[in-house]
Amino acid sequence: SWTAPTGRPPSTAALWSSPLREFDLLSFLAEHRGEVLERDRLLNAVWGVSFYGDDNNLEVYVRYLRRKLGDSDRQLIQTVRGVGYRLVLD
């Protein structure tokens, strides 16, 4: 299983006692690195099956992650047009 640079499992990361969605998203992408993950699968894994809302949340959080990872050229988190996203680690 993938662990965060803090040495703690991603699910234990918290800010003001609430899980970080960005961390959950990065963790899920890392666990499935190289695999194209459909948008619905990512939404279900990170926000839950009962998520009801704008699926624009996913784009927003991917943008947050790209910014924090310095991935402005979108080489680390790749958009697969019409499908979803893929994390590429060389």
Short mmCIF file of N, CA and C in Angstrom, two decimals:
data_model
loop_
_atom_site.label_atom_id
_atom_site.label_comp_id
_atom_site.label_asym_id
_atom_site.label_seq_id
_atom_site.Cartn_x
_atom_site.Cartn_y
_atom_site.Cartn_z
N SER A 1 0.83 -1.18 0.00
CA SER A 1 0.00 0.00 0.00
C SER A 1 0.88 1.25 0.00
N TRP A 2 0.42 2.26 -0.68
CA TRP A 2 1.16 3.51 -0.80
C TRP A 2 1.09 4.28 0.51
N THR A 3 2.20 4.89 0.91
CA THR A 3 2.17 5.74 2.11
C THR A 3 2.63 7.13 1.74
N ALA A 4 2.15 8.07 2.48
CA ALA A 4 2.47 9.47 2.25
C ALA A 4 3.88 9.77 2.72
N PRO A 5 4.48 10.86 2.23
CA PRO A 5 5.81 11.24 2.68
C PRO A 5 5.91 11.45 4.19
N THR A 6 4.79 11.62 4.85
CA THR A 6 4.80 11.80 6.30
C THR A 6 5.06 10.49 7.02
N GLY A 7 4.98 9.37 6.28
CA GLY A 7 5.14 8.07 6.89
C GLY A 7 3.85 7.52 7.47
N ARG A 8 2.78 8.30 7.36
CA ARG A 8 1.48 7.87 7.87
C ARG A 8 0.60 7.46 6.70
N PRO A 9 -0.33 6.53 6.93
CA PRO A 9 -1.26 6.19 5.85
C PRO A 9 -2.05 7.43 5.44
N PRO A 10 -2.36 7.58 4.14
CA PRO A 10 -3.09 8.76 3.67
C PRO A 10 -4.40 9.00 4.40
N SER A 11 -5.08 7.94 4.81
CA SER A 11 -6.38 8.12 5.46
C SER A 11 -6.29 8.79 6.82
N THR A 12 -5.09 8.90 7.39
CA THR A 12 -4.96 9.54 8.70
C THR A 12 -4.68 11.02 8.59
N ALA A 13 -4.43 11.51 7.37
CA ALA A 13 -4.17 12.94 7.22
C ALA A 13 -5.44 13.71 7.52
N ALA A 14 -5.31 14.75 8.29
CA ALA A 14 -6.49 15.53 8.64
C ALA A 14 -6.12 16.99 8.81
N LEU A 15 -7.07 17.82 8.57
CA LEU A 15 -6.93 19.25 8.77
C LEU A 15 -8.18 19.68 9.51
N TRP A 16 -8.00 20.19 10.70
CA TRP A 16 -9.13 20.55 11.55
C TRP A 16 -10.08 19.36 11.72
N SER A 17 -9.50 18.18 11.89
CA SER A 17 -10.22 16.93 12.17
C SER A 17 -11.08 16.41 11.02
N SER A 18 -10.86 16.88 9.81
CA SER A 18 -11.61 16.31 8.69
C SER A 18 -10.62 15.80 7.64
N PRO A 19 -10.94 14.66 7.01
CA PRO A 19 -10.03 14.09 6.01
C PRO A 19 -9.80 15.05 4.85
N LEU A 20 -8.64 14.99 4.30
CA LEU A 20 -8.33 15.84 3.14
C LEU A 20 -8.72 15.11 1.86
N ARG A 21 -9.63 15.66 1.13
CA ARG A 21 -10.06 15.04 -0.13
C ARG A 21 -8.89 14.95 -1.11
N GLU A 22 -8.06 15.97 -1.13
CA GLU A 22 -6.91 15.94 -2.02
C GLU A 22 -6.03 14.74 -1.72
N PHE A 23 -5.83 14.49 -0.46
CA PHE A 23 -4.99 13.39 -0.03
C PHE A 23 -5.63 12.06 -0.42
N ASP A 24 -6.93 11.95 -0.23
CA ASP A 24 -7.65 10.74 -0.62
C ASP A 24 -7.56 10.52 -2.13
N LEU A 25 -7.70 11.60 -2.89
CA LEU A 25 -7.62 11.50 -4.34
C LEU A 25 -6.22 11.07 -4.77
N LEU A 26 -5.20 11.71 -4.23
CA LEU A 26 -3.83 11.35 -4.58
C LEU A 26 -3.53 9.91 -4.19
N SER A 27 -4.00 9.50 -3.04
CA SER A 27 -3.79 8.13 -2.58
C SER A 27 -4.42 7.13 -3.54
N PHE A 28 -5.66 7.40 -3.95
CA PHE A 28 -6.34 6.47 -4.86
C PHE A 28 -5.64 6.43 -6.21
N LEU A 29 -5.23 7.59 -6.71
CA LEU A 29 -4.49 7.62 -7.97
C LEU A 29 -3.18 6.84 -7.85
N ALA A 30 -2.49 7.00 -6.73
CA ALA A 30 -1.21 6.32 -6.51
C ALA A 30 -1.39 4.80 -6.41
N GLU A 31 -2.45 4.38 -5.75
CA GLU A 31 -2.71 2.94 -5.62
C GLU A 31 -2.99 2.31 -6.98
N HIS A 32 -3.46 3.11 -7.93
CA HIS A 32 -3.81 2.62 -9.26
C HIS A 32 -2.95 3.30 -10.33
N ARG A 33 -1.72 3.65 -9.96
CA ARG A 33 -0.85 4.40 -10.88
C ARG A 33 -0.69 3.66 -12.21
N GLY A 34 -0.71 4.46 -13.26
CA GLY A 34 -0.59 3.94 -14.61
C GLY A 34 -1.92 3.50 -15.21
N GLU A 35 -2.92 3.33 -14.38
CA GLU A 35 -4.24 2.87 -14.82
C GLU A 35 -5.13 4.08 -15.11
N VAL A 36 -5.86 4.03 -16.21
CA VAL A 36 -6.81 5.09 -16.51
C VAL A 36 -8.03 4.87 -15.63
N LEU A 37 -8.33 5.86 -14.80
CA LEU A 37 -9.45 5.77 -13.87
C LEU A 37 -10.60 6.65 -14.36
N GLU A 38 -11.75 6.03 -14.52
CA GLU A 38 -12.93 6.75 -14.99
C GLU A 38 -13.37 7.75 -13.93
N ARG A 39 -13.97 8.81 -14.39
CA ARG A 39 -14.44 9.89 -13.50
C ARG A 39 -15.38 9.34 -12.42
N ASP A 40 -16.35 8.51 -12.82
CA ASP A 40 -17.30 7.97 -11.84
C ASP A 40 -16.60 7.13 -10.78
N ARG A 41 -15.62 6.37 -11.20
CA ARG A 41 -14.88 5.54 -10.24
C ARG A 41 -14.13 6.41 -9.23
N LEU A 42 -13.51 7.48 -9.71
CA LEU A 42 -12.81 8.40 -8.81
C LEU A 42 -13.78 9.09 -7.86
N LEU A 43 -14.89 9.55 -8.39
CA LEU A 43 -15.89 10.21 -7.53
C LEU A 43 -16.40 9.26 -6.46
N ASN A 44 -16.70 8.02 -6.83
CA ASN A 44 -17.18 7.04 -5.86
C ASN A 44 -16.12 6.71 -4.82
N ALA A 45 -14.88 6.57 -5.25
CA ALA A 45 -13.80 6.20 -4.33
C ALA A 45 -13.47 7.31 -3.35
N VAL A 46 -13.51 8.55 -3.80
CA VAL A 46 -13.07 9.67 -2.96
C VAL A 46 -14.23 10.35 -2.24
N TRP A 47 -15.34 10.54 -2.92
CA TRP A 47 -16.48 11.24 -2.32
C TRP A 47 -17.56 10.29 -1.81
N GLY A 48 -17.52 9.04 -2.25
CA GLY A 48 -18.49 8.05 -1.80
C GLY A 48 -19.60 7.81 -2.80
N VAL A 49 -20.18 6.64 -2.70
CA VAL A 49 -21.22 6.23 -3.64
C VAL A 49 -22.43 7.14 -3.57
N SER A 50 -22.71 7.66 -2.41
CA SER A 50 -23.90 8.50 -2.23
C SER A 50 -23.65 9.96 -2.59
N PHE A 51 -22.48 10.26 -3.18
CA PHE A 51 -22.16 11.64 -3.55
C PHE A 51 -23.20 12.18 -4.50
N TYR A 52 -23.74 13.32 -4.15
CA TYR A 52 -24.69 14.00 -5.01
C TYR A 52 -24.22 15.44 -5.12
N GLY A 53 -23.82 15.81 -6.28
CA GLY A 53 -23.33 17.16 -6.46
C GLY A 53 -22.72 17.32 -7.83
N ASP A 54 -22.04 18.40 -7.99
CA ASP A 54 -21.42 18.74 -9.26
C ASP A 54 -20.15 17.93 -9.44
N ASP A 55 -20.04 17.21 -10.54
CA ASP A 55 -18.83 16.43 -10.76
C ASP A 55 -17.65 17.31 -11.14
N ASN A 56 -17.87 18.61 -11.18
CA ASN A 56 -16.78 19.56 -11.36
C ASN A 56 -15.83 19.52 -10.16
N ASN A 57 -16.30 18.99 -9.04
CA ASN A 57 -15.43 18.84 -7.86
C ASN A 57 -14.16 18.10 -8.21
N LEU A 58 -14.28 17.08 -9.03
CA LEU A 58 -13.11 16.28 -9.40
C LEU A 58 -12.08 17.15 -10.13
N GLU A 59 -12.52 17.94 -11.10
CA GLU A 59 -11.59 18.81 -11.83
C GLU A 59 -10.92 19.80 -10.89
N VAL A 60 -11.69 20.34 -9.97
CA VAL A 60 -11.14 21.30 -9.01
C VAL A 60 -10.05 20.66 -8.17
N TYR A 61 -10.30 19.48 -7.65
CA TYR A 61 -9.31 18.81 -6.80
C TYR A 61 -8.09 18.33 -7.59
N VAL A 62 -8.30 17.92 -8.83
CA VAL A 62 -7.16 17.57 -9.67
C VAL A 62 -6.31 18.82 -9.91
N ARG A 63 -6.96 19.95 -10.13
CA ARG A 63 -6.23 21.21 -10.32
C ARG A 63 -5.43 21.56 -9.07
N TYR A 64 -6.04 21.40 -7.88
CA TYR A 64 -5.33 21.65 -6.62
C TYR A 64 -4.09 20.76 -6.53
N LEU A 65 -4.26 19.48 -6.82
CA LEU A 65 -3.13 18.55 -6.73
C LEU A 65 -2.03 18.91 -7.72
N ARG A 66 -2.41 19.21 -8.95
CA ARG A 66 -1.41 19.57 -9.95
C ARG A 66 -0.61 20.79 -9.50
N ARG A 67 -1.29 21.76 -8.95
CA ARG A 67 -0.61 22.96 -8.48
C ARG A 67 0.39 22.61 -7.38
N LYS A 68 -0.06 21.83 -6.41
CA LYS A 68 0.80 21.48 -5.28
C LYS A 68 1.95 20.58 -5.68
N LEU A 69 1.75 19.76 -6.72
CA LEU A 69 2.80 18.85 -7.18
C LEU A 69 3.70 19.49 -8.24
N GLY A 70 3.40 20.73 -8.62
CA GLY A 70 4.19 21.40 -9.65
C GLY A 70 4.00 20.75 -11.01
N ASP A 71 2.80 20.27 -11.27
CA ASP A 71 2.50 19.52 -12.48
C ASP A 71 1.76 20.39 -13.50
N SER A 72 2.29 21.57 -13.78
CA SER A 72 1.60 22.50 -14.67
C SER A 72 1.52 21.98 -16.11
N ASP A 73 2.45 21.11 -16.52
CA ASP A 73 2.41 20.58 -17.88
C ASP A 73 1.62 19.27 -17.97
N ARG A 74 0.98 18.90 -16.88
CA ARG A 74 0.08 17.75 -16.82
C ARG A 74 0.74 16.43 -17.23
N GLN A 75 1.97 16.24 -16.82
CA GLN A 75 2.67 15.00 -17.12
C GLN A 75 2.53 13.97 -16.01
N LEU A 76 2.30 14.43 -14.79
CA LEU A 76 2.17 13.53 -13.65
C LEU A 76 0.74 13.01 -13.54
N ILE A 77 -0.21 13.92 -13.50
CA ILE A 77 -1.63 13.54 -13.51
C ILE A 77 -2.15 13.89 -14.90
N GLN A 78 -2.34 12.87 -15.70
CA GLN A 78 -2.76 13.07 -17.08
C GLN A 78 -4.27 13.00 -17.21
N THR A 79 -4.82 13.89 -18.01
CA THR A 79 -6.23 13.85 -18.35
C THR A 79 -6.40 12.94 -19.55
N VAL A 80 -7.28 11.96 -19.43
CA VAL A 80 -7.61 11.09 -20.55
C VAL A 80 -8.98 11.55 -21.04
N ARG A 81 -8.95 12.29 -22.10
CA ARG A 81 -10.14 12.97 -22.61
C ARG A 81 -11.33 12.03 -22.76
N GLY A 82 -12.45 12.45 -22.18
CA GLY A 82 -13.68 11.68 -22.28
C GLY A 82 -13.75 10.48 -21.34
N VAL A 83 -12.68 10.25 -20.56
CA VAL A 83 -12.66 9.08 -19.68
C VAL A 83 -12.41 9.47 -18.24
N GLY A 84 -11.22 10.02 -17.96
CA GLY A 84 -10.87 10.34 -16.58
C GLY A 84 -9.43 10.79 -16.45
N TYR A 85 -8.71 10.17 -15.50
CA TYR A 85 -7.35 10.59 -15.20
C TYR A 85 -6.45 9.39 -14.98
N ARG A 86 -5.14 9.64 -15.14
CA ARG A 86 -4.14 8.61 -14.90
C ARG A 86 -2.95 9.27 -14.22
N LEU A 87 -2.42 8.61 -13.18
CA LEU A 87 -1.20 9.07 -12.52
C LEU A 87 -0.04 8.31 -13.13
N VAL A 88 0.95 9.04 -13.62
CA VAL A 88 2.11 8.44 -14.26
C VAL A 88 3.33 8.73 -13.41
N LEU A 89 3.93 7.68 -12.88
CA LEU A 89 5.16 7.79 -12.10
C LEU A 89 6.24 6.99 -12.82
N ASP A 90 7.28 7.65 -13.24
CA ASP A 90 8.37 6.95 -13.94
C ASP A 90 9.33 6.34 -12.97
#
